Tab-separated table of C-alpha atoms in Angstrom:
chain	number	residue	atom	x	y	z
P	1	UNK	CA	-131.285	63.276	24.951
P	2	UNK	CA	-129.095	61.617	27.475
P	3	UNK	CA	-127.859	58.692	24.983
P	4	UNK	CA	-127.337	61.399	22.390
P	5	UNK	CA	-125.064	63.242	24.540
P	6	UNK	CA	-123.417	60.250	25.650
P	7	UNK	CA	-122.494	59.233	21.960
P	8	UNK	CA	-121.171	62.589	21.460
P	9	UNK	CA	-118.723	62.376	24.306
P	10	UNK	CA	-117.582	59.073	23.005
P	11	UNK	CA	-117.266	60.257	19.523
P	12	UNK	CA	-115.070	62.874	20.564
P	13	UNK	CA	-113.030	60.363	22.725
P	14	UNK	CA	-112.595	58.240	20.240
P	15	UNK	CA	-110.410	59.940	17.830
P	16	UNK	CA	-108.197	61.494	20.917
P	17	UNK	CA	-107.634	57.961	22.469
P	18	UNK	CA	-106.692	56.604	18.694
P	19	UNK	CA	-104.686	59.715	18.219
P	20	UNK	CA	-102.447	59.046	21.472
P	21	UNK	CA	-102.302	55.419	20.730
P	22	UNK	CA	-100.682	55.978	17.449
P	23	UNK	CA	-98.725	59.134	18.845
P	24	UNK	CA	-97.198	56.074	21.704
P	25	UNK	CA	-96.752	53.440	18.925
P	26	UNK	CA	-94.595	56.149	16.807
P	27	UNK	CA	-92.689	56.746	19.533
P	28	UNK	CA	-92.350	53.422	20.967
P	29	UNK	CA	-90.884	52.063	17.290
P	30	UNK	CA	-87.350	52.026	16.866
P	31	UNK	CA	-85.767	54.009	13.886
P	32	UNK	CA	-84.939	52.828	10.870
P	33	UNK	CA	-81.030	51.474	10.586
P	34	UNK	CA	-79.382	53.256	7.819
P	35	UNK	CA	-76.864	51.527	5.403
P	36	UNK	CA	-73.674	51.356	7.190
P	37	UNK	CA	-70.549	52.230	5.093
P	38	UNK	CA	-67.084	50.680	5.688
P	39	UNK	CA	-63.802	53.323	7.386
P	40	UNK	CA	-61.115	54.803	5.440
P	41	UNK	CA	-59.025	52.017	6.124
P	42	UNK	CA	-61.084	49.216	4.428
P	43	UNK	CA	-59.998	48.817	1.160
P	44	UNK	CA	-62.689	45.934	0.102
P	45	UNK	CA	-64.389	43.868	1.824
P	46	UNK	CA	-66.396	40.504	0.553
P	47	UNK	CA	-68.771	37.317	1.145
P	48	UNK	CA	-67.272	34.632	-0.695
P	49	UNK	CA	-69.799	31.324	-0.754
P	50	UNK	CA	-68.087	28.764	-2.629
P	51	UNK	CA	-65.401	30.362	-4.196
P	52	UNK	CA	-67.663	32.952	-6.114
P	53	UNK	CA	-67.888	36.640	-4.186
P	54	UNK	CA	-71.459	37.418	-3.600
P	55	UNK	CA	-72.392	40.818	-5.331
P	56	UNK	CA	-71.857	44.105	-3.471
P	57	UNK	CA	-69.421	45.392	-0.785
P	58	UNK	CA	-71.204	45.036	3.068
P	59	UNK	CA	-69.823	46.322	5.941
P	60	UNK	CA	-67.530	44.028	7.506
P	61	UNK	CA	-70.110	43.287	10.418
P	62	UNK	CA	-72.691	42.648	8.178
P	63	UNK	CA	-70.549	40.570	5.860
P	64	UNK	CA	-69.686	38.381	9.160
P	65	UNK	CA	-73.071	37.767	9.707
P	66	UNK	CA	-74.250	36.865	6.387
P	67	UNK	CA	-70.804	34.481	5.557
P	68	UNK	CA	-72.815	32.271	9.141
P	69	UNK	CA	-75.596	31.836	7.236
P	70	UNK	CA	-73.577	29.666	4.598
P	71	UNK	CA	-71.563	26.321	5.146
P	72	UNK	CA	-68.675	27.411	2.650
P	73	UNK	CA	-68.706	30.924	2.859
P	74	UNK	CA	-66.083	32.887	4.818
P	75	UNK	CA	-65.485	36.952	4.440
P	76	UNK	CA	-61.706	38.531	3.175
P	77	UNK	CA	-61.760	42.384	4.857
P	78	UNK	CA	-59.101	43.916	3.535
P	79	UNK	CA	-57.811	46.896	5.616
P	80	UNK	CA	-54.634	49.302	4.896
P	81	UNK	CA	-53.171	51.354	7.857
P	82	UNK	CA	-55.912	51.183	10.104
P	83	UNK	CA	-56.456	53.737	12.738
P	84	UNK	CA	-56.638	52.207	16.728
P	85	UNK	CA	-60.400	52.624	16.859
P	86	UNK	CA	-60.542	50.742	13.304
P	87	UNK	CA	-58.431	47.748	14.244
P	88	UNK	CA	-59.931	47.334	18.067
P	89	UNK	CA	-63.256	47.519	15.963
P	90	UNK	CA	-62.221	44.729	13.607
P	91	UNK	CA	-60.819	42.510	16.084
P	92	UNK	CA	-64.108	42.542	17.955
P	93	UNK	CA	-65.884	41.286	15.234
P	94	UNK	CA	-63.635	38.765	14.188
P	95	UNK	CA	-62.428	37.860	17.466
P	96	UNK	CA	-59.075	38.811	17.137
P	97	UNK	CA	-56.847	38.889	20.856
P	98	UNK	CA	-55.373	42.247	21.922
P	99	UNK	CA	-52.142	41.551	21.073
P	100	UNK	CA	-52.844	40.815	17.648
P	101	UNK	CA	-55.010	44.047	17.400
P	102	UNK	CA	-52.011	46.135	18.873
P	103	UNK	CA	-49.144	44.380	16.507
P	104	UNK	CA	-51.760	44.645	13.326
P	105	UNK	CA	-50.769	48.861	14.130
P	106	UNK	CA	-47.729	48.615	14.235
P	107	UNK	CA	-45.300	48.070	10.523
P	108	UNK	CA	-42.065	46.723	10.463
P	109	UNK	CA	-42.737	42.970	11.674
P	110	UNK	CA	-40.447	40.627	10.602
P	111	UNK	CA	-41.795	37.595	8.601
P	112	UNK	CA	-43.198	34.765	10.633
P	113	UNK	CA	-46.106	32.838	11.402
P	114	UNK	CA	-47.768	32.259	14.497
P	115	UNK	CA	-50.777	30.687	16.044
P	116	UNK	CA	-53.269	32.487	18.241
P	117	UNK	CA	-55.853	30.254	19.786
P	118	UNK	CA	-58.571	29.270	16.354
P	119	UNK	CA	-56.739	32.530	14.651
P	120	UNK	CA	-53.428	31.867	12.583
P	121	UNK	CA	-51.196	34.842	11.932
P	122	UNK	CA	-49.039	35.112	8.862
P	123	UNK	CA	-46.761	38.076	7.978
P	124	UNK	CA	-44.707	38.845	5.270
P	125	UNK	CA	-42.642	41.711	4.201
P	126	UNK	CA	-43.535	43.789	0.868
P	127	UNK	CA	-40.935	45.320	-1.721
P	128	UNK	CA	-41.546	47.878	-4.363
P	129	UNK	CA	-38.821	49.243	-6.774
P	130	UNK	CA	-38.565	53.366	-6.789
P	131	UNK	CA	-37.925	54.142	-10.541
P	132	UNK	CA	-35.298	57.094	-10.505
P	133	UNK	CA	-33.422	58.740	-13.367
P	134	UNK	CA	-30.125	57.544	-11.827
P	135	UNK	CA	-28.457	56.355	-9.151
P	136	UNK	CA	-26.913	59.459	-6.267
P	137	UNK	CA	-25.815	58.401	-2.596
P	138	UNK	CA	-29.464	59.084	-1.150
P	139	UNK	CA	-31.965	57.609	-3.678
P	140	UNK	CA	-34.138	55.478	-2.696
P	141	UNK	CA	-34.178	51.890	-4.625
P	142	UNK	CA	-36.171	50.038	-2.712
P	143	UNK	CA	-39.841	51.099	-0.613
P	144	UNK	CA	-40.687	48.222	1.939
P	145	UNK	CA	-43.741	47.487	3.887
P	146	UNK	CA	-45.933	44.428	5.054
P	147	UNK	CA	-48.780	42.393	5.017
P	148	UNK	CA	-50.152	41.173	7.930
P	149	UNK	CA	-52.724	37.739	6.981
P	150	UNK	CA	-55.175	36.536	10.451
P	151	UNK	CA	-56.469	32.954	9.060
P	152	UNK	CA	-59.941	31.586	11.157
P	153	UNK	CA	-62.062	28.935	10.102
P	154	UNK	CA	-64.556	31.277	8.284
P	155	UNK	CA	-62.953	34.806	7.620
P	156	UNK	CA	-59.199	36.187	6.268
P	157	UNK	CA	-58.643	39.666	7.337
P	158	UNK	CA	-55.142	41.555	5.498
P	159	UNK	CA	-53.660	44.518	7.240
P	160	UNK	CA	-51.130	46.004	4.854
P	161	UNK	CA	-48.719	48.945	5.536
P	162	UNK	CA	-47.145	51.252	3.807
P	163	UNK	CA	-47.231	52.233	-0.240
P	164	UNK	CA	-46.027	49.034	-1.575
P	165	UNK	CA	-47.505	45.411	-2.054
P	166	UNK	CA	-51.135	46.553	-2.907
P	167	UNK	CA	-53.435	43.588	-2.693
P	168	UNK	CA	-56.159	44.756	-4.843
P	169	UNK	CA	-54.034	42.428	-8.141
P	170	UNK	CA	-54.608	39.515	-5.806
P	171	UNK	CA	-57.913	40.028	-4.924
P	172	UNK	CA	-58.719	40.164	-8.715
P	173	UNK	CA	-56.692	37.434	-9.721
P	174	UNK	CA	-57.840	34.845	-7.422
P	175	UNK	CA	-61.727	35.781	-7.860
P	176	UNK	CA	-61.232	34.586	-11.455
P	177	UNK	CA	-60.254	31.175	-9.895
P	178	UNK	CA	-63.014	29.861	-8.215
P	179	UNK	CA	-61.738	26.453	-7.755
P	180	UNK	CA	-58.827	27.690	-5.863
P	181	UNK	CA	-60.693	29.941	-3.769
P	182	UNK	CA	-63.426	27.671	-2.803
P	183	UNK	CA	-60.521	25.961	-0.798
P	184	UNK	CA	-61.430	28.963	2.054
P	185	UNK	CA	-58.983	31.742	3.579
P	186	UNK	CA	-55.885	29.701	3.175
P	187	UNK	CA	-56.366	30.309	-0.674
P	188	UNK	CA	-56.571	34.146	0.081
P	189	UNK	CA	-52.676	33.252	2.204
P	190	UNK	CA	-51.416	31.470	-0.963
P	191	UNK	CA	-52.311	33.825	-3.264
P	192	UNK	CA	-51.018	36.521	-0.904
P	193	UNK	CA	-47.849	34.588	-0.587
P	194	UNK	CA	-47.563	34.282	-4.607
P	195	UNK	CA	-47.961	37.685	-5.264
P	196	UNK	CA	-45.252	38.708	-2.660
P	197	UNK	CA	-42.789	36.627	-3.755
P	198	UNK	CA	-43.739	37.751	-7.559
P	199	UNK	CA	-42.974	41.324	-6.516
P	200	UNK	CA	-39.831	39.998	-4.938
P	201	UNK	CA	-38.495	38.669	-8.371
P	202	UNK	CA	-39.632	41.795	-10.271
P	203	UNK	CA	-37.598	43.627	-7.746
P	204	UNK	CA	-34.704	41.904	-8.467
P	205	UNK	CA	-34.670	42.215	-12.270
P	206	UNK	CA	-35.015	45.798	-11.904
P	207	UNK	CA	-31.956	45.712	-9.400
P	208	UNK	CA	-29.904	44.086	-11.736
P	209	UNK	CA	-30.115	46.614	-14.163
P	210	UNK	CA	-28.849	48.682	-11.370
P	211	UNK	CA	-26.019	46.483	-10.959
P	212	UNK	CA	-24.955	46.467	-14.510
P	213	UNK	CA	-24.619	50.304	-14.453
P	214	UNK	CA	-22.380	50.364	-11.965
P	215	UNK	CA	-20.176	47.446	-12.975
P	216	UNK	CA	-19.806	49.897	-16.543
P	217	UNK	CA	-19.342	52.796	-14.528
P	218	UNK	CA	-16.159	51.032	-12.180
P	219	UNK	CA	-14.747	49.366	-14.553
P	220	UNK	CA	-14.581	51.806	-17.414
P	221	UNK	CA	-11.942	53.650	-18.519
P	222	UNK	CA	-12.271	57.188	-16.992
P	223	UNK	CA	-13.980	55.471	-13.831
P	224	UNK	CA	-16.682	58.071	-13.045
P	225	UNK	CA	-18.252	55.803	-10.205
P	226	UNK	CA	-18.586	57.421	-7.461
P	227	UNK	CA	-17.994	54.729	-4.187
P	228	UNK	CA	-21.193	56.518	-2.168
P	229	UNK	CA	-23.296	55.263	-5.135
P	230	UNK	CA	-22.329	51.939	-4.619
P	231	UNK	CA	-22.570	52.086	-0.873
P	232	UNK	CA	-25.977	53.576	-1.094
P	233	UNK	CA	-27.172	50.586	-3.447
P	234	UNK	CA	-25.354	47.800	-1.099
P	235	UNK	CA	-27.745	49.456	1.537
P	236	UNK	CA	-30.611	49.159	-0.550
P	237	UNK	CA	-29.773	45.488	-1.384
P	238	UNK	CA	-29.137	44.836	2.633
P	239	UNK	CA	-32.787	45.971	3.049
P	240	UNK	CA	-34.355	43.915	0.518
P	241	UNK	CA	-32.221	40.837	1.785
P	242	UNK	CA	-33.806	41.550	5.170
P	243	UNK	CA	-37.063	41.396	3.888
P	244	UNK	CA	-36.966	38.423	1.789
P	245	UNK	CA	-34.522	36.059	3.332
P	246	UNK	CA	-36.920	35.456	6.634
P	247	UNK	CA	-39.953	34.299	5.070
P	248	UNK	CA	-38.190	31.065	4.053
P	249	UNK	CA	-38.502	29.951	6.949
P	250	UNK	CA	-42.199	30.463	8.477
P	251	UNK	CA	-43.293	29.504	4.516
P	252	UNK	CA	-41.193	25.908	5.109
P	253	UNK	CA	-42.931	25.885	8.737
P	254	UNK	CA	-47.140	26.122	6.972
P	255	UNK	CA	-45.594	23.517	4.083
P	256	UNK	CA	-45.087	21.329	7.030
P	257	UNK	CA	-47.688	22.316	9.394
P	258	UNK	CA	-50.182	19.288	9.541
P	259	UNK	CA	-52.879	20.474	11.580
P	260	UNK	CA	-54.762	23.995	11.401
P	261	UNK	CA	-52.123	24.546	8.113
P	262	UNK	CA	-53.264	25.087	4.411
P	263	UNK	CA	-55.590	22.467	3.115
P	264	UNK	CA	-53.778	19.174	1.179
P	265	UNK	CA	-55.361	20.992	-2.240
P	266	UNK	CA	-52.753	24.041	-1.372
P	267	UNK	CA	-49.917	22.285	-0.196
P	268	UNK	CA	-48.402	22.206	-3.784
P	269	UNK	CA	-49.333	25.831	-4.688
P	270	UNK	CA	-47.172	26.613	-1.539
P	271	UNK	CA	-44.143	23.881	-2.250
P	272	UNK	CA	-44.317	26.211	-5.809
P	273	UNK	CA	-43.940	29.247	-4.292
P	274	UNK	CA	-41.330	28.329	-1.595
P	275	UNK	CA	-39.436	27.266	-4.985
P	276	UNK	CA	-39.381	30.637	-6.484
P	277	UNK	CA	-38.781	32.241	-3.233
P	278	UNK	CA	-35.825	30.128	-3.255
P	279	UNK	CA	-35.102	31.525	-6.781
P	280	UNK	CA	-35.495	35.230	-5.472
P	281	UNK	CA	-32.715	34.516	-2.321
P	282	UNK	CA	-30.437	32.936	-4.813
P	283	UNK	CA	-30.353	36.426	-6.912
P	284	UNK	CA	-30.361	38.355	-3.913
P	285	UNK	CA	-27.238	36.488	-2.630
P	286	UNK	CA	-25.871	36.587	-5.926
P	287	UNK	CA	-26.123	40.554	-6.191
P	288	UNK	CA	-25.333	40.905	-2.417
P	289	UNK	CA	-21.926	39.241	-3.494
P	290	UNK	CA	-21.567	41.203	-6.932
P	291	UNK	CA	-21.960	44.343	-5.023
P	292	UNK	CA	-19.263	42.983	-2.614
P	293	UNK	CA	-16.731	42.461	-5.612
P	294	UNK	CA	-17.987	45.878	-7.239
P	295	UNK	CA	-17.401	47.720	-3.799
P	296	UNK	CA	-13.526	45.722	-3.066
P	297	UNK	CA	-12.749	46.749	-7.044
P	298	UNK	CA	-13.712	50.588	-6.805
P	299	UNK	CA	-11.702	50.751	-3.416
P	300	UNK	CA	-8.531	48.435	-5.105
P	301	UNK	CA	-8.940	51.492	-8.019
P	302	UNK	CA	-8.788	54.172	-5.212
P	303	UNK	CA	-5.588	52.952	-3.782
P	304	UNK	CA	-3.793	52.528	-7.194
P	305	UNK	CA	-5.396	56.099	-7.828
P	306	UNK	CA	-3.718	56.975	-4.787
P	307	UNK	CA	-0.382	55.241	-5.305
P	308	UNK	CA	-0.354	57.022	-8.866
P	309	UNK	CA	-0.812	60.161	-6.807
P	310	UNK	CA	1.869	60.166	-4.398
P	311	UNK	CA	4.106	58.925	-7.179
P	312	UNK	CA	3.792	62.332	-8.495
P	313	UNK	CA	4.205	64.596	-5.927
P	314	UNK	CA	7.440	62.218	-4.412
P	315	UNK	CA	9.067	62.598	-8.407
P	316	UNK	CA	7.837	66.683	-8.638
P	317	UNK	CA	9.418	66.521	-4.592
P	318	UNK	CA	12.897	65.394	-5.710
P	319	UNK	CA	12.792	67.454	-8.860
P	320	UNK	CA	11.917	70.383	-6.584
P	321	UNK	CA	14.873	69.204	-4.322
P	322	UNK	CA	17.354	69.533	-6.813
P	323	UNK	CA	17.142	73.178	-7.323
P	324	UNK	CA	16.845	73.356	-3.894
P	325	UNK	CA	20.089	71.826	-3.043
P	326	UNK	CA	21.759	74.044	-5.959
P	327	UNK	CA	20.426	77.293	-4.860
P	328	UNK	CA	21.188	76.593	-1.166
P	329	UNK	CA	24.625	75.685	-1.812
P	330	UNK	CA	25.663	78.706	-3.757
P	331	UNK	CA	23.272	81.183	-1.411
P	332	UNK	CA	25.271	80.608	1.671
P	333	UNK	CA	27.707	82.946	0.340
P	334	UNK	CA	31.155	81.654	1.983
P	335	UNK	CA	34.401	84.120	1.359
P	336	UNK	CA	36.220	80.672	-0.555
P	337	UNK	CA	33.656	79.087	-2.596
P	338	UNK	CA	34.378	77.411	-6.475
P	339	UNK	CA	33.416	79.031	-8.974
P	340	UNK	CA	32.048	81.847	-6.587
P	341	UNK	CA	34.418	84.985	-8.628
P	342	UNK	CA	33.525	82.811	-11.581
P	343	UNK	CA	31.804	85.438	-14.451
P	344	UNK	CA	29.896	82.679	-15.628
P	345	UNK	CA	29.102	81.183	-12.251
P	346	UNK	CA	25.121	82.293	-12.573
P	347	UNK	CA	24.564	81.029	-15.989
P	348	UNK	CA	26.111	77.691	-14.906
P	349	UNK	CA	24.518	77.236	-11.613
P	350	UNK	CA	20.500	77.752	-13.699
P	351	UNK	CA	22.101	75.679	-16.454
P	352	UNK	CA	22.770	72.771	-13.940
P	353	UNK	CA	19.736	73.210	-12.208
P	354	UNK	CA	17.994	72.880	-15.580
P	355	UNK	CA	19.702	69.704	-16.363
P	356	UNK	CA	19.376	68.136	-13.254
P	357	UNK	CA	15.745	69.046	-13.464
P	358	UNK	CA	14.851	67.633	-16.631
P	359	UNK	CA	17.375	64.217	-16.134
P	360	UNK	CA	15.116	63.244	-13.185
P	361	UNK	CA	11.892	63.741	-15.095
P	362	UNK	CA	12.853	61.595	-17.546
P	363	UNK	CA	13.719	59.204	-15.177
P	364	UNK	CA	10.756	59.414	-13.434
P	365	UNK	CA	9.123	59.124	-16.813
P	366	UNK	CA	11.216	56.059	-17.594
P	367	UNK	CA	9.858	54.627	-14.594
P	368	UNK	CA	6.049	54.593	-14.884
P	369	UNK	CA	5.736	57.708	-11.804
P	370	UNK	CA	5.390	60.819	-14.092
């Protein structure tokens, strides 16, 4: 009886002391990690392991950790107008300084390239043409923006503001050249670089269109240009010149950069693009100066315009002064004047005015001022 009751106690132990185990255990294991999804501000983000992007679209902390695991992998995050809490974020996975982090929120850099410890910093200036139905003295020609490129030894993160230079082209162009991006992030820069300066040329074809409007408009023959036209395209121009003239110089600085610069494979691909950089400043110049000539023309035509103008009024002025001087004369109405008793002295004083009128204005005719 004794045993029996013993087993009983233990039998209804048992279960309770299992049940709390597995109650601890359940509460003791750590949750499962859900999927994390990329902010806003990533636009794409990729593994690429020998110049082929592994399938799907990790988070960027994830990708980081799987690019390790491979010898010639590195990870292209592509980000566009990140928030503060993005970018400090994304610089603490990538390693990225705090200066770097703060000037990656800010736009309006001016093109250069810098190094930051292991991380290389390349930025560049984008350009977009604004289609409008014609030209007025506020449209807007020309939308510019900026790329920011950080370069380390296994990752290329972009930072792009504003509407123009979209990098999504370059990201499919360059994935169907595996041989070119196997080279590692510098192949992301060149093909970054291409495609700005591309957009830079395609800018300037479409301002040249521009150009030749206006140069029909000045020098036609009723002249309906309007000067604030011109002086809002010359502003337009000015900005593009600002944004493309300055990368000549960091570009020339990575062609020549020995150490930490673009691989020997890419140092062509970059002489070729410097080359039709060169090509785009050449137009520009050549514009900047057309625009210079357009603008001296319309204001030469304004002058003569204005010459022609007081031409007029000095010829209508002495024709006006003539009458004057005849009325004046015969209204001061002295006792001993000629021709003051005359009966005919009214009829002859309008007849002379007449004549004297119509003598100067064919004069003045004659002349070229009328």
């Amino acid at each position: 009886m004794v045993q029996s009751a013993v087993r009983i106690r233990q039998g209804r132990r048992l279960p309770a002391l299992l049940g709390r185990l597995l109650g601890r255990s359940a509460e003791q294991a750590p949750p499962r990690a859900g999927r994390r999804s990329n902010p806003d501000a990533v636009v794409d983000c990729a593994v690429y392991v020998n110049g082929r992007r592994e399938p799907g679209r990790p988070h960027y902390a994830d990708a980081v950790a799987a690019g390790r695991r491979h010898r010639r992998a590195f990870v292209w995050l592509g980000l566009h107008d990140p928030g503060p809490a993005v970018m400090a974020a994304v610089g603490r996975t990538f390693g990225l300084d705090e200066l770097s982090v703060e000037r990656a929120l800010a736009d309006g850099h001016r093109p250069t390239v810098q190094q930051h410890g292991e991380v290389t910093l390349l930025v560049l200036r984008t350009a977009g043409y604004v289609e409008h139905a014609e030209l007025t003295d506020t449209s807007e020609v020309i939308d510019t923006g900026d790329v920011m490129v950080f370069l380390g030894d296994r990752f290329v993160v972009t930072v792009r503001h504003g509407a123009s230079g979209a990098l999504a082209p370059v990201r499919q162009e360059i994935e169907n050249q595996p041989g070119i991006l196997a080279e590692g992030p510098w192949a992301v820069a060149y093909a970054v670089c291409a495609r700005m300066v591309e957009l830079y040329l395609e800018v300037a074809g479409h301002l040249e269109k521009d150009l030749e409007r206006i140069e029909e408009t000045v020098f036609a023959r009723d002249r309906s240009a309007d000067i604030q036209h011109i002086y809002q395209l010359k502003r337009e121009v000015v900005e593009f010149k600002r944004a493309v003239w300055p990368f000549q110089t960091p570009l020339r600085a990575l062609i020549e950069q020995r150490a930490g610069g673009p691989p020997p494979a890419l140092q062509r691909r970059f002489v070729d693009v410097e080359g039709r950089l060169t090509r785009a400043c050449d137009r520009i110049a050549s514009y900047d100066e057309l625009l210079n000539s357009i603008l001296q023309s319309r204001l030469a035509q304004l002058a003569v315009d204005q010459n022609n103008d007081m031409r007029k009024i000095a010829s209508w002025a002495a024709i006006a002064a003539t009458q004057t001087a005849v009325a004046g004369v015969y209204g001061m109405n002295f006792t001993y004047m000629p021709e003051l008793g005359w009966r005919y002295g009214y009829a002859g004083a309008l007849l002379l005015m007449a004549v004297a009128g119509l003598t100067l204005h064919r004069l003045f005719r004659r002349s070229g001022w009328l």
